[in-house]
Coordinates of C-alpha atoms and ligand atoms in Angstrom, one line a residue:
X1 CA 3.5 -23.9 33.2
X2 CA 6.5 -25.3 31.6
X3 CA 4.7 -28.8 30.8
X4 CA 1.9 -26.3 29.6
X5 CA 4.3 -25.2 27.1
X6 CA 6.1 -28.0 25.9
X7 CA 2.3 -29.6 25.3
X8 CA 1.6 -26.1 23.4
X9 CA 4.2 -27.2 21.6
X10 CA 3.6 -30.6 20.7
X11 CA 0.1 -29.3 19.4
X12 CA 2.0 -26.8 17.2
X13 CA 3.8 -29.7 15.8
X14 CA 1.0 -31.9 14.7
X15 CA -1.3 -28.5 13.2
X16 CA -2.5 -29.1 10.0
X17 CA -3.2 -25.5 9.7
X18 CA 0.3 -24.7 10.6
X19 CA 0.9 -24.0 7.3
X20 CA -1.0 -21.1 6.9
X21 CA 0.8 -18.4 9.4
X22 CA 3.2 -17.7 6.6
X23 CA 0.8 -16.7 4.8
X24 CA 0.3 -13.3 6.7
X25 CA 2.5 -10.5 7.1
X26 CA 3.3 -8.8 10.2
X27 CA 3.3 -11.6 12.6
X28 CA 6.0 -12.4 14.9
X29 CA 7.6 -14.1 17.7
X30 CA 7.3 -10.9 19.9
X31 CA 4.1 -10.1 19.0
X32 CA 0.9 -12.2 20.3
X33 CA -1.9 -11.6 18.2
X34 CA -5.2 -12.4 19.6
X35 CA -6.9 -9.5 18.0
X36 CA -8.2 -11.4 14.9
X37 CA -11.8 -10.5 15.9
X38 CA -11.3 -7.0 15.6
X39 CA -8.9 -6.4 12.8
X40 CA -7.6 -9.9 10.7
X41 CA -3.6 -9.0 10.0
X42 CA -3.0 -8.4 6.3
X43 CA -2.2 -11.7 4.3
X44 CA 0.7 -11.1 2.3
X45 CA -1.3 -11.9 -1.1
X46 CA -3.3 -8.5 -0.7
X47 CA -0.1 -6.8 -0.7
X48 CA 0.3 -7.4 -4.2
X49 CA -3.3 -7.4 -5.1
X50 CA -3.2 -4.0 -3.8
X51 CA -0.2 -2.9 -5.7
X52 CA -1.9 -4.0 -9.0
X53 CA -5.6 -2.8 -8.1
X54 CA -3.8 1.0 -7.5
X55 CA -0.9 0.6 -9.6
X56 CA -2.2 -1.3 -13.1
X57 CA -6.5 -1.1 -12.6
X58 CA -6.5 2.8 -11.5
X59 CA -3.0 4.0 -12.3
X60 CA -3.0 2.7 -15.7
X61 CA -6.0 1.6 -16.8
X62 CA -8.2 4.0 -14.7
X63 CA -12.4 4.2 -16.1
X64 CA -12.0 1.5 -18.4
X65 CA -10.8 -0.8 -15.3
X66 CA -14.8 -0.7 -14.4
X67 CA -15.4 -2.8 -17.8
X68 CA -12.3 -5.2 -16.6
X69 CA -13.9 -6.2 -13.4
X70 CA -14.6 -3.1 -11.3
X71 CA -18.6 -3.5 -11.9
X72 CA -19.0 -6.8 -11.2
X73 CA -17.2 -6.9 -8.2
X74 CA -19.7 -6.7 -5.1
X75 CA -21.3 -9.6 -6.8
X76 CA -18.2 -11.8 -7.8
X77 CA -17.0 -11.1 -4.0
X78 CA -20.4 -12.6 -2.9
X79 CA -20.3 -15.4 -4.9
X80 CA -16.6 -15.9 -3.6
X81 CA -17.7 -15.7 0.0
X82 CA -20.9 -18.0 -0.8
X83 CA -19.4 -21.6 0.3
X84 CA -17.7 -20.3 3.4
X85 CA -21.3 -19.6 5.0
X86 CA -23.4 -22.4 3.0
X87 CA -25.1 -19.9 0.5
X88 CA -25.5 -20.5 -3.1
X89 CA -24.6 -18.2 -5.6
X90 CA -26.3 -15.0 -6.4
X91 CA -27.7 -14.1 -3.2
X92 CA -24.8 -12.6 -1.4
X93 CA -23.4 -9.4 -2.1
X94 CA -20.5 -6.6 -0.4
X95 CA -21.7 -2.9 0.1
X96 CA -21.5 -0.5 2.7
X97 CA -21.3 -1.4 6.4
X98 CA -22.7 -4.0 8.6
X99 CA -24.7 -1.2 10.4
X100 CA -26.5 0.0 6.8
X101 CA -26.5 -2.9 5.3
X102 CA -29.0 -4.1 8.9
X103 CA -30.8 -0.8 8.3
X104 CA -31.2 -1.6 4.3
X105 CA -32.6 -5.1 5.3
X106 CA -34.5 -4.3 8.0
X107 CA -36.3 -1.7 6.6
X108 CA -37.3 -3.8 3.8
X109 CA -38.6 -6.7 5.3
X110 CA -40.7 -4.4 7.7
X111 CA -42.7 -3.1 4.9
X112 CA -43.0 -7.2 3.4
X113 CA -44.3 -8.1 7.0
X114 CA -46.8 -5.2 7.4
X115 CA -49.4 -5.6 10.4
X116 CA -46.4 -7.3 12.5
X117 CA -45.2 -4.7 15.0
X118 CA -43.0 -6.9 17.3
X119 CA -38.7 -6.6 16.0
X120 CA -37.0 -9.4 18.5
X121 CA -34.0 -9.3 19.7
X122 CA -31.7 -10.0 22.7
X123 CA -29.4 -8.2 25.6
X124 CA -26.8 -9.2 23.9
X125 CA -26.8 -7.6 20.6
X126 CA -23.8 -5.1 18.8
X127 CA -25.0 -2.0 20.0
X128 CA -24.9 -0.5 16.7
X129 CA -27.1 -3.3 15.9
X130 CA -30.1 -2.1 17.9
X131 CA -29.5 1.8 16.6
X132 CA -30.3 0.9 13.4
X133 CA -33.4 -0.3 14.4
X134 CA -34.1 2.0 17.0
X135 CA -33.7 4.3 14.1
X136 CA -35.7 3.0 12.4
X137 CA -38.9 2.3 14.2
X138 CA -38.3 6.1 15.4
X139 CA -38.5 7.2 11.6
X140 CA -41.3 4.7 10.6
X141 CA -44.0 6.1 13.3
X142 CA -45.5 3.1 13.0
X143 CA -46.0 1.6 16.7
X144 CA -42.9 -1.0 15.8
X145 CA -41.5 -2.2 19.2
X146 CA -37.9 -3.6 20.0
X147 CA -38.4 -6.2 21.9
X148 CA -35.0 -7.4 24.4
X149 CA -35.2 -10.9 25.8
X150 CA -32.8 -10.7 28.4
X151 CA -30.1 -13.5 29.3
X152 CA -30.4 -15.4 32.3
X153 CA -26.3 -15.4 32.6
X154 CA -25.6 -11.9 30.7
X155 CA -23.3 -14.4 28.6
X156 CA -25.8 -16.4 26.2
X157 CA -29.2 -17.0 25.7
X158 CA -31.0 -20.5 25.4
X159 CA -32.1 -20.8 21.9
X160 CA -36.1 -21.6 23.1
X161 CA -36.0 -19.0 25.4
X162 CA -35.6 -16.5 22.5
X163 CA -38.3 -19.1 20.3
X164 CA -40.2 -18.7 23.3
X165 CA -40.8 -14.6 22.6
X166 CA -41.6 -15.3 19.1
X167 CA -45.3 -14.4 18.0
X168 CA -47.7 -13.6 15.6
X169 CA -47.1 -9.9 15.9
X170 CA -43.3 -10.8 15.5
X171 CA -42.0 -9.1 12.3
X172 CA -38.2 -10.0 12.5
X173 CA -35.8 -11.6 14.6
X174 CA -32.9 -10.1 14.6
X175 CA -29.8 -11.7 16.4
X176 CA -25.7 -12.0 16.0
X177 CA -25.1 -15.3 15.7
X178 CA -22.2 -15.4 17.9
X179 CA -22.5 -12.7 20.7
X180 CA -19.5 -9.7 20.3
X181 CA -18.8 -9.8 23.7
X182 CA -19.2 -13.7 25.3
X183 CA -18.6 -15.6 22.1
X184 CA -21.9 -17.3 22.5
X185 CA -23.2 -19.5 19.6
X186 CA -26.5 -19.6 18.9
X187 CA -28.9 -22.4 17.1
X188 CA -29.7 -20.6 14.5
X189 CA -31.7 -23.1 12.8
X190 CA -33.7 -24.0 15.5
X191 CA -34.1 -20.0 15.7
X192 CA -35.5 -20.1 12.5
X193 CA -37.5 -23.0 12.4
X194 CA -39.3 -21.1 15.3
X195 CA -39.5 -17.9 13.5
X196 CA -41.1 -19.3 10.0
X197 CA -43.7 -21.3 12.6
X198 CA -44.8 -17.9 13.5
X199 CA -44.3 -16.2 10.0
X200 CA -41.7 -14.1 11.5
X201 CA -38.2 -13.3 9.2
X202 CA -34.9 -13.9 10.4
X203 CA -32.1 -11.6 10.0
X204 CA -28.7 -12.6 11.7
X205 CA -25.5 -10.3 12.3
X206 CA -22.5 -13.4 10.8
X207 CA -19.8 -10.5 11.5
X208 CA -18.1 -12.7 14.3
X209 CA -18.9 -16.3 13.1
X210 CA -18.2 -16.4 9.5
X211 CA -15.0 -17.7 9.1
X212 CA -14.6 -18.5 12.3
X213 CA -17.3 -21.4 12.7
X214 CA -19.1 -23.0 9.9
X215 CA -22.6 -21.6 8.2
X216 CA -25.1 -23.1 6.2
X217 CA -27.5 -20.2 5.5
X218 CA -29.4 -22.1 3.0
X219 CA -29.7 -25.3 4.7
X220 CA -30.8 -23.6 7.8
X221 CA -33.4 -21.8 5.7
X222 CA -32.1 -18.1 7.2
X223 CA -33.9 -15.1 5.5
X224 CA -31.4 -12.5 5.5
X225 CA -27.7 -12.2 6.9
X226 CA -25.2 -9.0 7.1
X227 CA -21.6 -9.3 8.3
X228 CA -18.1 -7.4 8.4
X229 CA -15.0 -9.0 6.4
X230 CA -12.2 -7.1 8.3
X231 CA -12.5 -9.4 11.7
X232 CA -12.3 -13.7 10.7
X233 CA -12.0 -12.6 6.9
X234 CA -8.9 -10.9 7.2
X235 CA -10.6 -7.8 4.6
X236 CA -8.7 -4.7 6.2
X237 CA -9.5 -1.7 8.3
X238 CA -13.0 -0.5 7.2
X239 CA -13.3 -3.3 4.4
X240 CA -16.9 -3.3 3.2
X241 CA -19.9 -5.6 4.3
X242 CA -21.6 -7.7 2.9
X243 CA -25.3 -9.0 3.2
X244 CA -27.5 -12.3 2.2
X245 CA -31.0 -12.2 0.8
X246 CA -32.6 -15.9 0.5
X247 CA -32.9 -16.6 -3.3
X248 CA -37.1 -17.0 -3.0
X249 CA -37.2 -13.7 -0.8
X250 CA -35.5 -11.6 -3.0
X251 CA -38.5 -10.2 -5.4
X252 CA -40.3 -9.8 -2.1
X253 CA -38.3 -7.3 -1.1
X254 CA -38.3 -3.7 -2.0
X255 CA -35.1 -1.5 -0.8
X256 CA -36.0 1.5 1.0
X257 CA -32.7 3.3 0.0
X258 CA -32.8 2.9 -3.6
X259 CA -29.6 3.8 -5.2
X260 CA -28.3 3.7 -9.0
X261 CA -26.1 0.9 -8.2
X262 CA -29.3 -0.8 -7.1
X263 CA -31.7 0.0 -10.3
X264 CA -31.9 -2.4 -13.2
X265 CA -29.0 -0.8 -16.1
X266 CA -27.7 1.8 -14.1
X267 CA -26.0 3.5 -17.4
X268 CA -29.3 3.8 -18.3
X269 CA -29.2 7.1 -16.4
X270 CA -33.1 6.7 -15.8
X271 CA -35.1 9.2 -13.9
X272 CA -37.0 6.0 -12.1
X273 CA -36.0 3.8 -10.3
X274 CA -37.0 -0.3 -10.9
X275 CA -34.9 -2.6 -8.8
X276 CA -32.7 -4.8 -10.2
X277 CA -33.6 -8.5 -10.0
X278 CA -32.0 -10.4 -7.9
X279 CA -29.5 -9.6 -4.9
X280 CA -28.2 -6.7 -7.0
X281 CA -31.2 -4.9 -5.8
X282 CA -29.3 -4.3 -2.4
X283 CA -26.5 -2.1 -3.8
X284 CA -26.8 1.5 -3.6
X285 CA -24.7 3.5 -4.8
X286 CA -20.8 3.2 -6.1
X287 CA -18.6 0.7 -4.3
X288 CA -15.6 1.1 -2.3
X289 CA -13.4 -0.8 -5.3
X290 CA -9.9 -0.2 -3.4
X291 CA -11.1 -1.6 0.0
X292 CA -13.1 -4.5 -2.3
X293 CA -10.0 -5.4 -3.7
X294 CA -8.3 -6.2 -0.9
X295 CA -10.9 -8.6 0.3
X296 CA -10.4 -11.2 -1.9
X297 CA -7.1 -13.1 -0.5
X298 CA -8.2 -13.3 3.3
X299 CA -11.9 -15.3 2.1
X300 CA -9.5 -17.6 -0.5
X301 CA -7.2 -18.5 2.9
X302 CA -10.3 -19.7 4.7
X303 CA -11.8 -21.9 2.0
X304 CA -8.5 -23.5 0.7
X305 CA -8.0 -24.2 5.0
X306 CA -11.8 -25.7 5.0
X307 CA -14.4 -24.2 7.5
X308 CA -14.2 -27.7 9.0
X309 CA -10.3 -27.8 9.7
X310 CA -10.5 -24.0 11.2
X311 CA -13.5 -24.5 13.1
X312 CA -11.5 -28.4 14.9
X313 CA -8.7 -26.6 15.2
X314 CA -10.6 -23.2 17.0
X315 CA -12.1 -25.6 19.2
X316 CA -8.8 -27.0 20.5
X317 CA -7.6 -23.5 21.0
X318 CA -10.6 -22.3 22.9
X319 CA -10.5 -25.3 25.1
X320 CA -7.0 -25.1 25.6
X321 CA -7.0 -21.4 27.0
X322 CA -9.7 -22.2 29.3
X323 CA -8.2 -25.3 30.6
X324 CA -5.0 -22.6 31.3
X325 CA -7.6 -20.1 32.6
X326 CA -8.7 -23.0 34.9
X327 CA -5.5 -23.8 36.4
X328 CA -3.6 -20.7 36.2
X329 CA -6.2 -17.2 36.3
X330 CA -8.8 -18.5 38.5
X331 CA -6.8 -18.0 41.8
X332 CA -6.1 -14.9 40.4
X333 CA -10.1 -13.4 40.3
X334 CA -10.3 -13.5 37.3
X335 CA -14.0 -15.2 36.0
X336 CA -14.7 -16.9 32.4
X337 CA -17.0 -14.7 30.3
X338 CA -17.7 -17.0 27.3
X339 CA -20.0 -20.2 27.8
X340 CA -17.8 -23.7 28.8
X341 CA -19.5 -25.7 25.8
X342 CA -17.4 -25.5 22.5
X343 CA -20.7 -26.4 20.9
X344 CA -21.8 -22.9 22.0
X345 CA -19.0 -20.6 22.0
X346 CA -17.2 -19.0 18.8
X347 CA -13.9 -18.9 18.7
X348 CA -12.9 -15.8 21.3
X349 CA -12.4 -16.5 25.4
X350 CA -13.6 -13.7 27.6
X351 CA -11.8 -13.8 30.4
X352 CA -13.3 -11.0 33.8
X353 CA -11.7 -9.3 36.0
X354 CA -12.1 -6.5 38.2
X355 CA -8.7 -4.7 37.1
X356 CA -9.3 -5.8 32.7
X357 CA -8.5 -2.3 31.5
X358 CA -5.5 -2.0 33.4
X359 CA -4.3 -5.8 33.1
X360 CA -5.4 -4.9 28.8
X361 CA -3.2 -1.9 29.0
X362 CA 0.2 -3.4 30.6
X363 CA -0.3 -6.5 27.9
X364 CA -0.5 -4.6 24.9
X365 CA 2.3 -2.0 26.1
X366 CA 6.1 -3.0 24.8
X367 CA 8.0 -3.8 27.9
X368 CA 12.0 -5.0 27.6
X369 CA 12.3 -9.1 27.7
X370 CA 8.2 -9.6 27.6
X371 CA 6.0 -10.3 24.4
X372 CA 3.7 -7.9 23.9
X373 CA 0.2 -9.4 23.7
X374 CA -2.7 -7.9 22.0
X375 CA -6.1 -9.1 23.4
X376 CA -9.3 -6.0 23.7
X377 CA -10.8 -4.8 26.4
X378 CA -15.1 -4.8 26.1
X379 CA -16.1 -2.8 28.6
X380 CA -17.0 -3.3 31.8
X381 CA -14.2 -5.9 32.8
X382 CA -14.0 -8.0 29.7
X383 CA -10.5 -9.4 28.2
X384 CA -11.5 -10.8 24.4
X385 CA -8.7 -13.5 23.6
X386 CA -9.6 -14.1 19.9
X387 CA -8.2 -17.1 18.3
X388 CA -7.7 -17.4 14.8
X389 CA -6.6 -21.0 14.0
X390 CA -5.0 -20.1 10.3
X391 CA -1.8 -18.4 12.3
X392 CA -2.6 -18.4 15.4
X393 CA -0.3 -21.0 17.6
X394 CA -0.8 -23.0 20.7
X395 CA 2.4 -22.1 22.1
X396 CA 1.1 -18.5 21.7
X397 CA -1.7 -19.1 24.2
X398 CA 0.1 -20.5 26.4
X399 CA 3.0 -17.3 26.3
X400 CA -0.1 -15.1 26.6
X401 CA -1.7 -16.9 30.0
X402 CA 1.9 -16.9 31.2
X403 CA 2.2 -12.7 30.3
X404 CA -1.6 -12.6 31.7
X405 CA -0.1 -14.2 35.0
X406 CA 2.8 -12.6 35.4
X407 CA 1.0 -8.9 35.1
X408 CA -1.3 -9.4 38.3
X409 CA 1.1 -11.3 40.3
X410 CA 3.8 -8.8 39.8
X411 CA 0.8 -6.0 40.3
X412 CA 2.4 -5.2 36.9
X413 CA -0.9 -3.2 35.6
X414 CA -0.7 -0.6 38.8
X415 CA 1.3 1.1 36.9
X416 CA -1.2 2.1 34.4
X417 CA -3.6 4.1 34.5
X418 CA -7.5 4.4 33.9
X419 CA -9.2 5.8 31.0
X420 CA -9.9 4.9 27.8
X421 CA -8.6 5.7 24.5
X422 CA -11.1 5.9 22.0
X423 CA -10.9 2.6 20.3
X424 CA -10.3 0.1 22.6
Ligands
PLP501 C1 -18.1 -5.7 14.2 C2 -19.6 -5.7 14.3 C3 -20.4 -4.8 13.6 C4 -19.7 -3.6 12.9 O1 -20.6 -2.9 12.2 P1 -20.1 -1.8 11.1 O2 -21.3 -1.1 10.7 O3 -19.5 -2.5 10.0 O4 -19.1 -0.9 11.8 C5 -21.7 -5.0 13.6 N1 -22.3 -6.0 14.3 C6 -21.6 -6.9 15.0 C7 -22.2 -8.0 15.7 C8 -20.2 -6.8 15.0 O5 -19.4 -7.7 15.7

């Protein structure tokens, strides 16, 4: 262990992203963060872009602040976020939540893709993801079927076996493009180049990949993308979504949920609605301007660090815990739950074991002398170390496998008990 942490430390030396942990508040020695893929910590920019957004934009200038920026926003934001997942401008946009902005595309590209019945997807999916859709179909009454291809593994599935399901009744394939609970990354591209063979859409779920590997949506030639910004992007609790239409796919599709936000001059006041042209057609209705605010700094991190630079240095972190997993967890039961190949995996470690909630419990609980170290459990046995290479540290890892080991040999987490809290 000891060797493990004076190479931690050598790596921690030689970081070009070292720089970057000072750039978010909150973080400390006693604290091991490896949460980013739930909730980013705040980066001490938004503080003040908070301060003026209440203090100056409402407090002051309140309405006429939607004239000085306000309007504009979900677009500018998109535009922002562009580069960071290979899209070029004026075809992303934030609104509303990952799981609406699904249903919003969804929805729409159903009705483009009439006569197709067949929505694919896998066993691995968000589950919110497939309630939108499950929604959906039950609304439409159409004869739509979700279609699961299971994995082989119940970690990751082999890009041509999901190609493989892929027909000419296949509206839409619907996918995250790395998996919430294993970290597996998928080929998207070769998912789509499948997809367009058959005339089927793609729709992919980017909420735990962008920012943390890179994207090239328009190079891939993806149809439509959703994500959240308050994991990788560092956006806030609850900080809006945002979703990607392909520039030539656009006109083609009509949103279901048409909103005011969403209607060509919305101060118009008219009493029909005509889309907007353009991505603007997928707002609805008023955005959430204090939580868009505080999106802005957390992107601007990630593209002054360079995808490239946070995905190397992800890499090196994921292989590093597993190499510790390998050496020091295995004779401990527990089992790796993310694929061994950095050229599939995202940039969280799973790690199984039969006692994960309790083991999740006696990390994250304050304990005199010990770091506290804040993983998540995924239920049924996973523990989700999330690295994020703009402040996370090497020497943190190792601390954490060290905390990790020292809980079960010490039968640490007996002392805890079962049960869950609500968010876990
Ligand atoms: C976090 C996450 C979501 C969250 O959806 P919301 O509607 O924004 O709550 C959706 N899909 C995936 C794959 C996620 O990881």
């Amino acid at each position: 262990m000891c060797k493990q942490s004076e190479r931690a430390r050598a790596l921690d030396a030689s970081d070009p992203l070292g720089v970057y942990r000072s750039s978010f508040s909150g973080l400390s020695a006693d604290l091991i963060y490896l949460d980013g893929n739930s909730l980013g910590p705040l980066p001490a920019q938004t503080k003040k872009v908070m301060e003026r957004a209440v203090g100056t934009e409402w407090g002051e200038d309140k309405i006429k602040s939607w004239n000085k920026g306000w309007f504009d926003l979900p677009l500018r934001l998109g535009d922002l976020l562009g580069p960071l997942i290979g899209a070029g401008t004026g075809q992303v946009v934030f609104a509303d939540s990952v799981t609406v902005n699904l249903f919003k595309l969804a929805s729409a590209a159903l009705a483009r893709q009439e006569g197709r019945l067949k929505i694919l997807t896998d066993d691995l999916n968000f589950p919110s993801d497939y309630y939108a859709i499950e929604g959906l179909i039950n609304g439409l009454k159409q004869g739509h079927k979700l279609v699961r291809v299971a994995s082989p593994d119940g970690m990751s599935l082999p890009s041509e076996e999901l190609a493989a399901a892929i027909d000419s009744d296949t509206a839409l394939v619907t996918i995250s493009h790395v998996v919430f609970k294993s970290g597996y990354l998928y080929d998207l591209e070769a998912i789509v180049e499948a997809a367009h063979k058959a005339g089927a859409l793609v729709l992919a779920d980017l909420s735990h990949s962008a920012g943390s590997v890179p994207i090239e949506l328009d190079r891939w030639g993806v149809d439509m993308a959703i994500g959240c910004s308050y994991k990788y992007l560092n956006g806030g609790p609850g900080a809006p979504a945002y979703l990607y239409v392909r520039e030539s796919l656009q006109e083609e599709l009509l949103p279901l949920l048409s909103g005011w936000f969403g209607a060509q001059e919305p101060f118009s006041f008219s009493p029909h609605y005509l889309a907007a042209s353009g991505i603007q057609r997928f707002l609805v209705g008023t955005p959430p301007i204090l939580s868009m605010r505080a999106v802005e700094p957390g992107i601007q991190l990630l593209l002054d660090a360079g995808m490239q630079s946070v995905r190397e240095k992800s890499i090196q972190q994921t292989e590093f815990l597993i190499e510790l997993y390998d050496q020091i967890l295995v004779p401990l039961g527990f089992a790796l739950g993310s694929p061994r190949d950095p050229a599939r995996r995202g940039s969280h470690v799973s790690l199984r074991h039969p006692e994960a909630f309790r083991i999740n419990k006696a990390m994250i609980s304050p304990i005199e002398g010990r770091p506290v170290v804040i993983p998540d459990f995924r239920t049924p046995d996973n523990l989700r170390l999330g690295v994020a290479p703009l402040y996370q540290t090497f020497e943190e890892l190792a601390r954490a496998v060290e905390r990790i080991r020292e809980i079960v040999v010490d039968q640490e987490f007996t002392r805890f008990e079962e049960g869950l809290d609500v968010v876990t």
